[in-house]
Coordinates of C-alpha atoms in Angstrom, one line a residue:
X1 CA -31.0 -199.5 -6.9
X2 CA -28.1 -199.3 -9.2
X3 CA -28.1 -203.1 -10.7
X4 CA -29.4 -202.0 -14.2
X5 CA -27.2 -199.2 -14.5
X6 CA -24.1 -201.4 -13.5
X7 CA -25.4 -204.0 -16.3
X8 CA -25.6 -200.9 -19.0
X9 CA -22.3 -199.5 -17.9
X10 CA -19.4 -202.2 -17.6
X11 CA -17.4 -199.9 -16.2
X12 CA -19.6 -199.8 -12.9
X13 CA -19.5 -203.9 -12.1
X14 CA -16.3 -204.0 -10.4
X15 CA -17.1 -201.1 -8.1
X16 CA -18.0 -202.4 -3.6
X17 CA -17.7 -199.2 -2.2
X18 CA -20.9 -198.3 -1.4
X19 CA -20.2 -194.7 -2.3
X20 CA -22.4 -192.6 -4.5
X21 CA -21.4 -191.7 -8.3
X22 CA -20.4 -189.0 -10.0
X23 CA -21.0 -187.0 -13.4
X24 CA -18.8 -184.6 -13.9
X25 CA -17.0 -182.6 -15.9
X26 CA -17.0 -179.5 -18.2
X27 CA -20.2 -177.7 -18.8
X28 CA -19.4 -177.8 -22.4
X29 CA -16.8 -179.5 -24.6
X30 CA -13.9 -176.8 -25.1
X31 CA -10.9 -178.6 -27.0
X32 CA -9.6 -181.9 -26.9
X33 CA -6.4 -181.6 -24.6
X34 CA -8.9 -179.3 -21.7
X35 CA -11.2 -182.9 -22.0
X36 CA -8.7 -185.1 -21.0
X37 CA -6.8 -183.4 -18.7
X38 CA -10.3 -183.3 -16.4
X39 CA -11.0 -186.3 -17.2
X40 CA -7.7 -188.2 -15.8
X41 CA -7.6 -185.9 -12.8
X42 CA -11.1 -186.7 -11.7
X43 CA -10.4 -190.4 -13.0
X44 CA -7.5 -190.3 -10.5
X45 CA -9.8 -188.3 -7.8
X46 CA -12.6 -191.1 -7.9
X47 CA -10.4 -194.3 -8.0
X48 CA -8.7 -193.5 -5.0
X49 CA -12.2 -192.9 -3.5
X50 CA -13.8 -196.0 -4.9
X51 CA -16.5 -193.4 -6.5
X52 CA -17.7 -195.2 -9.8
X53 CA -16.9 -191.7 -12.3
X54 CA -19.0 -190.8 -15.5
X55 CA -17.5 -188.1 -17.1
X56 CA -19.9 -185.2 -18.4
X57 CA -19.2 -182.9 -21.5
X58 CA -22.0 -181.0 -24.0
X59 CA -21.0 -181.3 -27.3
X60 CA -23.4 -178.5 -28.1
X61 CA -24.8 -176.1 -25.7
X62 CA -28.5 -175.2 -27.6
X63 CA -29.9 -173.5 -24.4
X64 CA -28.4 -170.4 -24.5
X65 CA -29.7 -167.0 -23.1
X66 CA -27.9 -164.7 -25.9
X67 CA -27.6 -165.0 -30.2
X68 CA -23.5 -164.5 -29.4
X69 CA -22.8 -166.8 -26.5
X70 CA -20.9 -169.6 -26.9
X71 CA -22.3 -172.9 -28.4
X72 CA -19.7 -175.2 -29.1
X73 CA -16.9 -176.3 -31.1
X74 CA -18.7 -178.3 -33.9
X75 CA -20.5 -181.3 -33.1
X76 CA -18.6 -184.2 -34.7
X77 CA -15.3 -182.5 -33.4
X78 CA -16.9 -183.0 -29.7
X79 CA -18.5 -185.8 -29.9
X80 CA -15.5 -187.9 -31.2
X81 CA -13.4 -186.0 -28.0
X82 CA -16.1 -187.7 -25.8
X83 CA -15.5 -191.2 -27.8
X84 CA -12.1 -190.8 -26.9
X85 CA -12.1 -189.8 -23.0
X86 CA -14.4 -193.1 -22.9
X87 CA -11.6 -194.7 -24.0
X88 CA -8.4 -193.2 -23.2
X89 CA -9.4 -192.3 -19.8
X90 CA -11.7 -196.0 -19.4
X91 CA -14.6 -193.9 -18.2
X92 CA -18.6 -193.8 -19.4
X93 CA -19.5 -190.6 -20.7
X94 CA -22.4 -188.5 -21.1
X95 CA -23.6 -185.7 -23.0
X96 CA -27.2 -183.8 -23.6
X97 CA -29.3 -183.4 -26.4
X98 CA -32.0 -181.7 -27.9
X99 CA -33.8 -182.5 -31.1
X100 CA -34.9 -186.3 -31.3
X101 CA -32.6 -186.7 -34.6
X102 CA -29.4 -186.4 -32.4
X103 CA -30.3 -189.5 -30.4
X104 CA -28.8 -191.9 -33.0
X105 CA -26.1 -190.3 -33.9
X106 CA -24.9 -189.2 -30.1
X107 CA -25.4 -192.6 -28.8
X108 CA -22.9 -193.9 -31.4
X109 CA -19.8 -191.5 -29.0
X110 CA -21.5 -191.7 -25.5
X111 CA -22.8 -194.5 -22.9
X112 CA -25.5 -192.0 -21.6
X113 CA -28.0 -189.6 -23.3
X114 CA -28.8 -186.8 -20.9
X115 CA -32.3 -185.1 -21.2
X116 CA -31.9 -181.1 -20.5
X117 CA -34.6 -180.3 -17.9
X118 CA -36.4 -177.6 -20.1
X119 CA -36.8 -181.1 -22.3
X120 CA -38.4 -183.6 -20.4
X121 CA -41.6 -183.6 -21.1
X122 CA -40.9 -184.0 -24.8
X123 CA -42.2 -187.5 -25.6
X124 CA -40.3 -188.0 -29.3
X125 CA -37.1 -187.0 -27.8
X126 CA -37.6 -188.9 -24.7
X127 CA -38.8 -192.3 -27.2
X128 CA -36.0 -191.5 -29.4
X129 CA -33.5 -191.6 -26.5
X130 CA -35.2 -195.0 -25.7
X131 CA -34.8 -196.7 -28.5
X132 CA -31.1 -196.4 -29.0
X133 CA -30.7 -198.8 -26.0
X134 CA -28.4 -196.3 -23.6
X135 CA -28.7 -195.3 -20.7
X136 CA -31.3 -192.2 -20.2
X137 CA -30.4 -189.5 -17.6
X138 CA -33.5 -187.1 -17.6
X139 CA -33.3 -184.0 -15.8
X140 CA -36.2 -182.8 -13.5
X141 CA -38.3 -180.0 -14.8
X142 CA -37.2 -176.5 -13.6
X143 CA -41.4 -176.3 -13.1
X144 CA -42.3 -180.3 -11.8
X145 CA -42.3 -181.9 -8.6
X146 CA -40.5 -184.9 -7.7
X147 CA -43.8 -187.0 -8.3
X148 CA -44.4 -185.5 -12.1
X149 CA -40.9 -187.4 -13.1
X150 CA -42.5 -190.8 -13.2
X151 CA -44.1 -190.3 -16.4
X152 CA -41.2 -189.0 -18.3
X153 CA -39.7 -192.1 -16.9
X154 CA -42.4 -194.2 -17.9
X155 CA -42.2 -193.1 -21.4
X156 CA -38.2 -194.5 -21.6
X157 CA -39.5 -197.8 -20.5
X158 CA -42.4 -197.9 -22.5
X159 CA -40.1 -197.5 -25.5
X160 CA -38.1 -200.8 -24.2
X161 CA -35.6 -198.8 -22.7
X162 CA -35.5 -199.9 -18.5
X163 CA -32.6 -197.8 -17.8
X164 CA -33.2 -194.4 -16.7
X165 CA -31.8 -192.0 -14.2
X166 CA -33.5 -188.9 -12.9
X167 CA -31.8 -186.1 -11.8
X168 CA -32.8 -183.3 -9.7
X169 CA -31.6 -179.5 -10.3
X170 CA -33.7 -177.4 -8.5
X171 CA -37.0 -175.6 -9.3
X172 CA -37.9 -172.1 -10.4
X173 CA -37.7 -169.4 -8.0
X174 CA -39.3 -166.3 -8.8
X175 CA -37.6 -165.1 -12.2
X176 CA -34.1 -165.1 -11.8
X177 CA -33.3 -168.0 -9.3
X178 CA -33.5 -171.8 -8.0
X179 CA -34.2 -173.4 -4.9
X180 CA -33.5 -177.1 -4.3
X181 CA -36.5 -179.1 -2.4
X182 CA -34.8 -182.2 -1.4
X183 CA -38.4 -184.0 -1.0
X184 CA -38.0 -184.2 -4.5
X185 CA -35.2 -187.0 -4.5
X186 CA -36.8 -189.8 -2.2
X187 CA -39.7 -189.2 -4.0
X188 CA -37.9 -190.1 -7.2
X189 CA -36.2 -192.8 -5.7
X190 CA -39.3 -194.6 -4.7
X191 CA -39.8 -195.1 -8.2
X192 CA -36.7 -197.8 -8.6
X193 CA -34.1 -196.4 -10.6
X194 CA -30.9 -194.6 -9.6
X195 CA -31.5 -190.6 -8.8
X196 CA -28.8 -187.8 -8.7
X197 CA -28.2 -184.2 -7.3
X198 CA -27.1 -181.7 -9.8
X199 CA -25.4 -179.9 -7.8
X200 CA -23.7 -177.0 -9.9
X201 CA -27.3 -176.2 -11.9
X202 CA -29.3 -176.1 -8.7
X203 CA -27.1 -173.4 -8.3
X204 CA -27.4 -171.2 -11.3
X205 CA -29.2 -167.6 -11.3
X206 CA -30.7 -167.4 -14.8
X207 CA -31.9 -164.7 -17.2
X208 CA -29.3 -162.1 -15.3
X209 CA -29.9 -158.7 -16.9
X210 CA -26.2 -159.2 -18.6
X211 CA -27.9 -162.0 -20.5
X212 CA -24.9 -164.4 -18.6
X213 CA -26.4 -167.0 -16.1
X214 CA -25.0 -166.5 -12.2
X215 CA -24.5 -168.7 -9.6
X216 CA -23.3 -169.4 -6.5
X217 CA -20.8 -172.0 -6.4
X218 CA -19.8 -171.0 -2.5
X219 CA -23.5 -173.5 -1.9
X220 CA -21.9 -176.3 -3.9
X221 CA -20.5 -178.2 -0.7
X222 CA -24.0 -177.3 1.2
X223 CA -25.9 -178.4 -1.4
X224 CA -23.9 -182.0 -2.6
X225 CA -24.1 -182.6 1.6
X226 CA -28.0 -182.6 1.7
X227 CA -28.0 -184.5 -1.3
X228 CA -26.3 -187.5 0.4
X229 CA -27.8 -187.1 3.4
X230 CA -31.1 -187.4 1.8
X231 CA -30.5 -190.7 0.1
X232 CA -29.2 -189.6 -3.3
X233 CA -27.4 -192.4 -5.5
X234 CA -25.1 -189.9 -7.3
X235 CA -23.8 -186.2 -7.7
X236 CA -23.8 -184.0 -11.1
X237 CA -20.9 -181.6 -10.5
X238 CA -19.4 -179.4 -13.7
X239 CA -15.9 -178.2 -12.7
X240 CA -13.5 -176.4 -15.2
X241 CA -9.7 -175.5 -14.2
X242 CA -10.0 -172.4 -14.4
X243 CA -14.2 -171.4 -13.5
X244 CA -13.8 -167.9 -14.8
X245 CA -12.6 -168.3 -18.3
X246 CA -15.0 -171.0 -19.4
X247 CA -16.9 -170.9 -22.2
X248 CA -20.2 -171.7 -20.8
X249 CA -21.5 -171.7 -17.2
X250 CA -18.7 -170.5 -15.4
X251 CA -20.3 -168.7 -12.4
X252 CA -21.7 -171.7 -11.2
X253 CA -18.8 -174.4 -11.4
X254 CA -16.3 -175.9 -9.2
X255 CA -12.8 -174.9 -9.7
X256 CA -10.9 -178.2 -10.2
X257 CA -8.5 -178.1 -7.9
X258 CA -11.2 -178.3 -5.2
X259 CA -13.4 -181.4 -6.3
X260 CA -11.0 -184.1 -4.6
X261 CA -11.4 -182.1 -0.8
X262 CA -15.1 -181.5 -1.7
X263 CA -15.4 -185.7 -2.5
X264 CA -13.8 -186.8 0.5
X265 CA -15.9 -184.5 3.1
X266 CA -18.6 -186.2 1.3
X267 CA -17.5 -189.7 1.2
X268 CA -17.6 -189.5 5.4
X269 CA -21.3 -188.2 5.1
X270 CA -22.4 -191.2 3.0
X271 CA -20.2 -193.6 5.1
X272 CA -22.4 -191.6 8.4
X273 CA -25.9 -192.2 6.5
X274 CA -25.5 -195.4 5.6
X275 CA -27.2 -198.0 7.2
X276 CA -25.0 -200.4 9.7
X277 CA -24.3 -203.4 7.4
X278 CA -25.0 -201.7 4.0
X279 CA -21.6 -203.1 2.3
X280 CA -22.9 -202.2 -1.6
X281 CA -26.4 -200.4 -0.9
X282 CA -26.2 -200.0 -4.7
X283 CA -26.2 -203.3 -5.7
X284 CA -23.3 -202.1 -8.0
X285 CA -22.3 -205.8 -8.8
X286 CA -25.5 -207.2 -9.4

């Protein structure tokens, strides 16, 4: 399942643990020194697991629910902190965008262009992703089914691009909350490329009255379990040190210090699921 993205991430070949991956990190790029301090502790975390690690920042947070909150540091002050956690830390990285002009000029700090869900139907971003030859990570609609993904997918490869991820984080809810349909990722899967759980986002409670998105990060664990159990090939997780004074999606991440506990509870329920003989179900060295 995973063979192309091991070929479009180096960092991936060496990896025979038949785990899952993981993206994570902080919602949103805060400083340089707060970047690579989660970055080597999750480094550390996943190499003693044998979990092949992608680390996840926003350079820019454009989705925002009020004028004052919190949108980022500058861009080419974040994006050059992602270029070097790739390579201080030896870890892919990925970040979002938005309009298709960042594609080209993202893809020259980060292995992985990350499609916001609210985004994914949007064919020039989508083609502009494509074409810079990274990897694509496109995030489920908030309002599609697992089924609807293959022709955002479809539009990556039609560019030339053949490496896509999709990721799942939940659908709409009434008007203020998410709930994750796990049909949704075998479905996805079916369709040949690698498919994730975002965890943390499934999570959220947006358009709170405060004009802050909620959360409830006490699901986290329930939710990353089904996820595995179900088949999925990696977890999104967005963890801060310190949950309540980030800068952007606090209420819905995973403190830190409890992300290597969290991994190794699920490390046993992919070792449970998978099937007798399975050494490297994700073909991670193909």
């Amino acid at each position: 399942m995973l063979a192309s993205l091991a070929k479009a991430l180096p960092h991936f070949r060496n990896t025979n643990s038949g785990q899952f991956f993981l993206m994570a990190g902080p919602c949103v790029i805060e400083g340089e020194d707060m970047a690579l301090r989660i970055a080597e502790r999750i480094k550390h975390i996943t190499d003693k697991l044998q979990i092949p690690y992608i680390f996840k920042g926003s350079y820019r947070k454009a989705n925002r629910s009020r004028l004052d909150s919190f949108t980022g540091i500058g861009d080419e002050t974040a994006l050059r902190i992602l270029q070097k956690v790739g390579r201080e830390i030896g870890v892919p990285t990925v970040t979002d965008i938005h309009e298709s002009d960042e594609a080209a000029r993202a893809a020259e700090y980060v292995d992985v262009l990350q499609i916001p869900a609210f985004l994914c139907r949007q064919t020039d971003l989508l083609v502009a992703a494509a074409k810079t030859g990274k990897v694509v990570n496109i995030k489920k609609g908030q309002f599609l089914n697992g089924e609807a993904m293959r022709w955002a997918m479809d539009k990556v490869n039609g560019a030339g691009n053949p490496n896509v991820i999709l990721t799942d984080r939940g659908n709409s809810f009434g008007y203020s909350d998410l709930v994750v349909d796990f049909r949704n990722l075998p479905t996805m899967r079916q369709f040949g490329v690698p498919v994730v759980m975002d965890v943390t986002h499934s999570l959220q409670q947006p358009n709170q009255a405060s004009g802050v998105t909620g959360g409830q990060p006490a699901l986290i664990e329930t939710i990353a379990k089904a996820a595995i159990a179900v088949g999925a090939d990696g977890l999104f997780i967005e963890t801060h040190p310190t949950p309540a004074t980030a800068l952007s999606d606090g209420a819905n991440m995973l403190p830190l210090d409890q992300l290597e506990a969290l991994l190794q509870r699920l490390t046993r329920v992919r070792e449970a699921v998978r099937p007798a003989g399975d050494i490297d179900p994700h073909g991670l060295n193909a």
